[in-house]
Short mmCIF file of C-alpha atoms in Angstrom, two decimals:
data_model
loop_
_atom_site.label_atom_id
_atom_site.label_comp_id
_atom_site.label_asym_id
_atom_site.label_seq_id
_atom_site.Cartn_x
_atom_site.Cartn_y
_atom_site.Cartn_z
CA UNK A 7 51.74 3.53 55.11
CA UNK A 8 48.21 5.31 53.55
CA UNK A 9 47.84 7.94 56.31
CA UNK A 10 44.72 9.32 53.75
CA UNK A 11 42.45 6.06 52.47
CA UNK A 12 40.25 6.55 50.13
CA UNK A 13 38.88 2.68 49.63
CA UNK A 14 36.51 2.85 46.93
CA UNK A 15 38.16 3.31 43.50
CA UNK A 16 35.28 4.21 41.91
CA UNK A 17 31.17 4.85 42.29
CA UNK A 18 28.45 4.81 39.88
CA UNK A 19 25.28 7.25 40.46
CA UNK A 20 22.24 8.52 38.54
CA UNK A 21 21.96 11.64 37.53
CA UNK A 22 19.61 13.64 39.80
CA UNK A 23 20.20 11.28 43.30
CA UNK A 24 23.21 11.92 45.91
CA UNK A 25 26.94 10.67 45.06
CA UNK A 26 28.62 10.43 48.84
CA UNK A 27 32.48 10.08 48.20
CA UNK A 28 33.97 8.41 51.76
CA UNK A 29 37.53 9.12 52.82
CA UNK A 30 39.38 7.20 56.05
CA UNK A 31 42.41 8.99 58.01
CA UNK A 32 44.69 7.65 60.61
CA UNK A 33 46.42 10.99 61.92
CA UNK A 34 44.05 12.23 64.38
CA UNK A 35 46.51 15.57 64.64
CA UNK A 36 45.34 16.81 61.25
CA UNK A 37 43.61 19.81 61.14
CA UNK A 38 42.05 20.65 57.69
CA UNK A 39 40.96 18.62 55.35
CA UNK A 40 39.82 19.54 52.02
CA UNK A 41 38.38 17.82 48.52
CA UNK A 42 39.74 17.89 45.24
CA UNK A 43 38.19 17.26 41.52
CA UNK A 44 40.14 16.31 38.85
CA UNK A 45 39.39 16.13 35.41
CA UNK A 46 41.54 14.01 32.88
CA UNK A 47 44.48 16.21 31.44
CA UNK A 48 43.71 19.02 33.41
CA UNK A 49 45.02 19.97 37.28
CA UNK A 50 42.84 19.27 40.91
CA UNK A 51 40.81 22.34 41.63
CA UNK A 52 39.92 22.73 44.79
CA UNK A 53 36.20 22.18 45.85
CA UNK A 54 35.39 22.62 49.50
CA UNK A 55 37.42 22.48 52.76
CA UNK A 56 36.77 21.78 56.30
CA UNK A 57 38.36 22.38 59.71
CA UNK A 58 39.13 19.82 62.55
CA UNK A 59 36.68 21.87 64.79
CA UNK A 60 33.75 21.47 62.60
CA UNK A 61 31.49 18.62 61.77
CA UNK A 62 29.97 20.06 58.23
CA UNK A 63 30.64 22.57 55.65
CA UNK A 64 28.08 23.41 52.80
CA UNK A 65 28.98 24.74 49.49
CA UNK A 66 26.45 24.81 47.27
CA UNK A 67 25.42 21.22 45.96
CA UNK A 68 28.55 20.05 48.28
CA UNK A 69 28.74 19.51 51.67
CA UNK A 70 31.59 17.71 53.88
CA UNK A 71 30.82 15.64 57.22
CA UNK A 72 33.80 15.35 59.67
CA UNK A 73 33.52 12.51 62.14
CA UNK A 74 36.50 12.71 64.16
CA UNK A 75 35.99 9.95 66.61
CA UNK A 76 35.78 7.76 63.52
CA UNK A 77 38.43 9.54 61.52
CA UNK A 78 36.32 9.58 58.52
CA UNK A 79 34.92 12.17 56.76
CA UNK A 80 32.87 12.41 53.17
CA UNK A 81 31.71 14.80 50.94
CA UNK A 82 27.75 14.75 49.29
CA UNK A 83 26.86 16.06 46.25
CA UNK A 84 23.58 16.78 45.58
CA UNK A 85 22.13 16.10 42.79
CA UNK A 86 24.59 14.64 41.16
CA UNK A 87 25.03 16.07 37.14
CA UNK A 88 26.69 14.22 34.52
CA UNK A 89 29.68 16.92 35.00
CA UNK A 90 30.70 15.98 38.15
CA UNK A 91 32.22 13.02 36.55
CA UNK A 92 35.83 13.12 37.79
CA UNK A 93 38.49 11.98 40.49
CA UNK A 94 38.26 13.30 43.50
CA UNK A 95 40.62 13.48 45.87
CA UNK A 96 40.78 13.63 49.93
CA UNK A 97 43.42 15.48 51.32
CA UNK A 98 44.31 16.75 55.37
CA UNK A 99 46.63 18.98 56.24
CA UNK A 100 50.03 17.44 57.48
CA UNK A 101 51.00 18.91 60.90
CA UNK A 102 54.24 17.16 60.86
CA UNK A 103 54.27 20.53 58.67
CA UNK A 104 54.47 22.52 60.82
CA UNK A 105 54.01 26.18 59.89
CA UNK A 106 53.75 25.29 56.27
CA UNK A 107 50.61 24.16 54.26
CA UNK A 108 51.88 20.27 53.31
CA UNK A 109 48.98 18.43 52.37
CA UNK A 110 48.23 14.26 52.17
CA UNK A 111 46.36 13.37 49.72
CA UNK A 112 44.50 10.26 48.92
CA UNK A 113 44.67 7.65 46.05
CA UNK A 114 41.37 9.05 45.02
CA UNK A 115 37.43 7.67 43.73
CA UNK A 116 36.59 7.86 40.58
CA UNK A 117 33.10 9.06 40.03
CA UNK A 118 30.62 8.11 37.00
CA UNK A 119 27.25 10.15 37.11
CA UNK A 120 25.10 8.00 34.63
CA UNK A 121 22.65 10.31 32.70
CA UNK B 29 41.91 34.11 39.64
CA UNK B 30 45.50 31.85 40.85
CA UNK B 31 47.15 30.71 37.72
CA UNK B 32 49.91 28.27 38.09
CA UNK B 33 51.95 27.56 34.91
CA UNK B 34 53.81 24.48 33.77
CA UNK B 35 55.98 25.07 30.87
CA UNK B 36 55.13 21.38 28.88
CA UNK B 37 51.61 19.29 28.87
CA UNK B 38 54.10 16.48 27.58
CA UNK B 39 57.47 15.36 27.81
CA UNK B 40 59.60 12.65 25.86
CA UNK B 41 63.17 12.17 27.28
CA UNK B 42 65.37 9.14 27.38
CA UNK B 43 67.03 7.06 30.66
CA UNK B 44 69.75 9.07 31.77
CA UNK B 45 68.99 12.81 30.48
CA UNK B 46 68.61 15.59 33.25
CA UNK B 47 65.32 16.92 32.73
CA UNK B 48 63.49 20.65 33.60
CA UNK B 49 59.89 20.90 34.57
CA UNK B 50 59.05 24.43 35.21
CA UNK B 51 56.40 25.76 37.57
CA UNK B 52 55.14 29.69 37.45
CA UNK B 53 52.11 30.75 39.88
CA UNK B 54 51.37 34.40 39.26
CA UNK B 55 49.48 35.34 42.80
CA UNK B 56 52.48 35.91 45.14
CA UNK B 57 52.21 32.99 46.78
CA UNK B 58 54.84 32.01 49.55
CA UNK B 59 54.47 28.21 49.34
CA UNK B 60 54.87 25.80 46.49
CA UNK B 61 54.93 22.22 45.96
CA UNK B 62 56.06 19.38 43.11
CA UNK B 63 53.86 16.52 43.42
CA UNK B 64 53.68 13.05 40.99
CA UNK B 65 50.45 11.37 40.20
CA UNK B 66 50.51 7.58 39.54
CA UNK B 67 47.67 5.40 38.87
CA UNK B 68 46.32 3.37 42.24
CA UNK B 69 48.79 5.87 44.61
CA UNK B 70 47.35 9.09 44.52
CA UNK B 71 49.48 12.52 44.41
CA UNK B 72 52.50 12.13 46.39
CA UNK B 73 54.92 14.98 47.81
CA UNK B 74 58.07 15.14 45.90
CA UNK B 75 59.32 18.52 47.41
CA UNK B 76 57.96 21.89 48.67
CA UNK B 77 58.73 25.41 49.26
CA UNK B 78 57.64 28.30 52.02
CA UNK B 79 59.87 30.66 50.89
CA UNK B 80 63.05 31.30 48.10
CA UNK B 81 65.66 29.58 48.26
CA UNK B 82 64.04 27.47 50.86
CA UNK B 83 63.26 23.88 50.08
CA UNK B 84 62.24 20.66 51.66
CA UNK B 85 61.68 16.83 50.78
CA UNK B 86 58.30 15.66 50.49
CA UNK B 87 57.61 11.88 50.47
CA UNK B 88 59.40 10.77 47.62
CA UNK B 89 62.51 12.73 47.22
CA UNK B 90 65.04 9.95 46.11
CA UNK B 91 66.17 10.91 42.39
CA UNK B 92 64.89 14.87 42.20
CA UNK B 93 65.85 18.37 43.28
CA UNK B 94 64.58 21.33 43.09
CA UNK B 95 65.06 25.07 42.87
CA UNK B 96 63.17 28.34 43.62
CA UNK B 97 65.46 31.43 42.92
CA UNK B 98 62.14 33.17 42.81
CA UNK B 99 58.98 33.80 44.18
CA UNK B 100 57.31 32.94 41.37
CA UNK B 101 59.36 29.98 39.32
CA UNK B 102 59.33 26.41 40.91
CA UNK B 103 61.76 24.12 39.08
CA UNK B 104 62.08 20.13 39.38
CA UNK B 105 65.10 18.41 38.40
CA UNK B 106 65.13 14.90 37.87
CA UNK B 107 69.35 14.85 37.39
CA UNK B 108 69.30 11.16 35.82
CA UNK B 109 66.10 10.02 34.52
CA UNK B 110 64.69 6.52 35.29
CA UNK B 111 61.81 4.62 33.68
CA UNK B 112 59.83 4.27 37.21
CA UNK B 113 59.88 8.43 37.65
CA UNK B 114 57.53 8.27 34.27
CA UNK B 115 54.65 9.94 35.64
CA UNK B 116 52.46 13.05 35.82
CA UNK B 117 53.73 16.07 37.37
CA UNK B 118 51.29 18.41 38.82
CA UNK B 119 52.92 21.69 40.85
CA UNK B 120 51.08 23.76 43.06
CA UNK B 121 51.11 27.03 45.00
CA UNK B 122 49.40 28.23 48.08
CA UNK B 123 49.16 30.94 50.62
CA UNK B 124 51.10 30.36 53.43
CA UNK B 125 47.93 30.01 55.82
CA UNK B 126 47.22 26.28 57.19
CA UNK B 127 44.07 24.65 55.40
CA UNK B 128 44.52 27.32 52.50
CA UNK B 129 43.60 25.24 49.13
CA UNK B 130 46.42 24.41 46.92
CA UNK B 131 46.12 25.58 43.21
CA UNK B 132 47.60 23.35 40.92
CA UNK B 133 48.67 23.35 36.99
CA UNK B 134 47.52 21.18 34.40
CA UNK B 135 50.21 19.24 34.84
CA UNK B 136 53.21 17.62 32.46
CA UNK B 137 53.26 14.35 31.65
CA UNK B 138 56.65 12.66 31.42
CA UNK B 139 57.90 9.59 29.71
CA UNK B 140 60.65 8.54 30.15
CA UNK B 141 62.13 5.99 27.62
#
């Protein structure tokens, strides 16, 4: 039982135009929800978070959109550069948690940036 | 800069063998978490930790332990190893603040034969 969908393995976008990455949740108790890169071989570093009382977040080329009512939320990048080829990842913090920070991640989407 | 540290990038053991991945995060953090990466499923919660000595299952417990007699140090123990816990194993830490990111190794890939 997914509670964090992410239901596009993978995208394909030109260098230079905007790579949107969508993510689906059924919990609508979560609170934070943040994105992850990950490179082959190497760890998920974090890239930009977003709380449950917010709609948008802007880092930089990223930015997240929460829509609640639709319990979706996706991250932009813009413009996309042939380094931002990677896995990312949707995770929301688990309040079933309680205090603690448990996150539930995705099965992630797997991004090509053509040059 | 967070710096979490797991002792192998690869691991070789046969069915059966108890096997040791070790975690080290060097910023004091009060949580940290074991979590497996498999093609098609995502990363999925083994176990975690919010303080030492303090432990709980994640998602996918069945077949691993753990141990955290420090702050610092993060062990997994898978006490029989099975073909279906071959995997990657990525561990984490994280401030004990909701929504704080998670910082996570390079990982260690296991095989188990």
């Amino acid at each position: 039982d997914q509670q964090v969908k992410q239901n596009s393995p993978s995208l394909s976008v030109q260098e230079g135009r905007i790579s949107i990455l969508n993510c689906d949740y059924t919990n609508s108790m979560f609170d934070y929800f943040l994105w992850y890169k990950k490179y082959p071989a190497e760890g998920p570093t974090f890239l930009i978070s977003i709380s449950s009382i917010k709609d948008k977040n802007e880092d930089g080329r990223f930015t997240v959109f929460l829509n609640k009512s639709a319990k979706h939320l996706s991250l932009h990048i813009v413009p996309s550069q042939p380094g931002d080829s990677a896995v990312y990842f949707c995770a929301a913090s688990d309040p079933g948690g309680g205090a603690t920070n448990k996150l539930i991640f995705g099965t992630g989407t797997l991004l090509a940036v053509q040059p | 800069d967070v710096k979490v540290t797991q002792s192998s990038r690869y691991l070789v053991k046969r069915t059966g063998e108890k096997v040791f991945l070790e975690c080290v995060q060097d910023m004091d953090h009060e949580n940290m978490f074991w979590y497996r990466q498999d093609p098609g499923l995502g990363l999925r919660l083994i176990y975690f930790s919010y303080d030492v000595k303090m432990k709980e299952k994640g998602d996918i417990p069945e077949g691993y332990s753990v141990s955290r007699e420090k702050k610092e140090r993060f062990s997994l123990i898978l006490e029989s190893a099975s073909t279906n816990q071959t995997s990657m194993y990525l561990c984490a830490s994280s401030l004990r603040d909701r929504g704080s990111p998670l910082h996570f190794g390079n990982g260690t890939r296991l095989t188990v034969t």
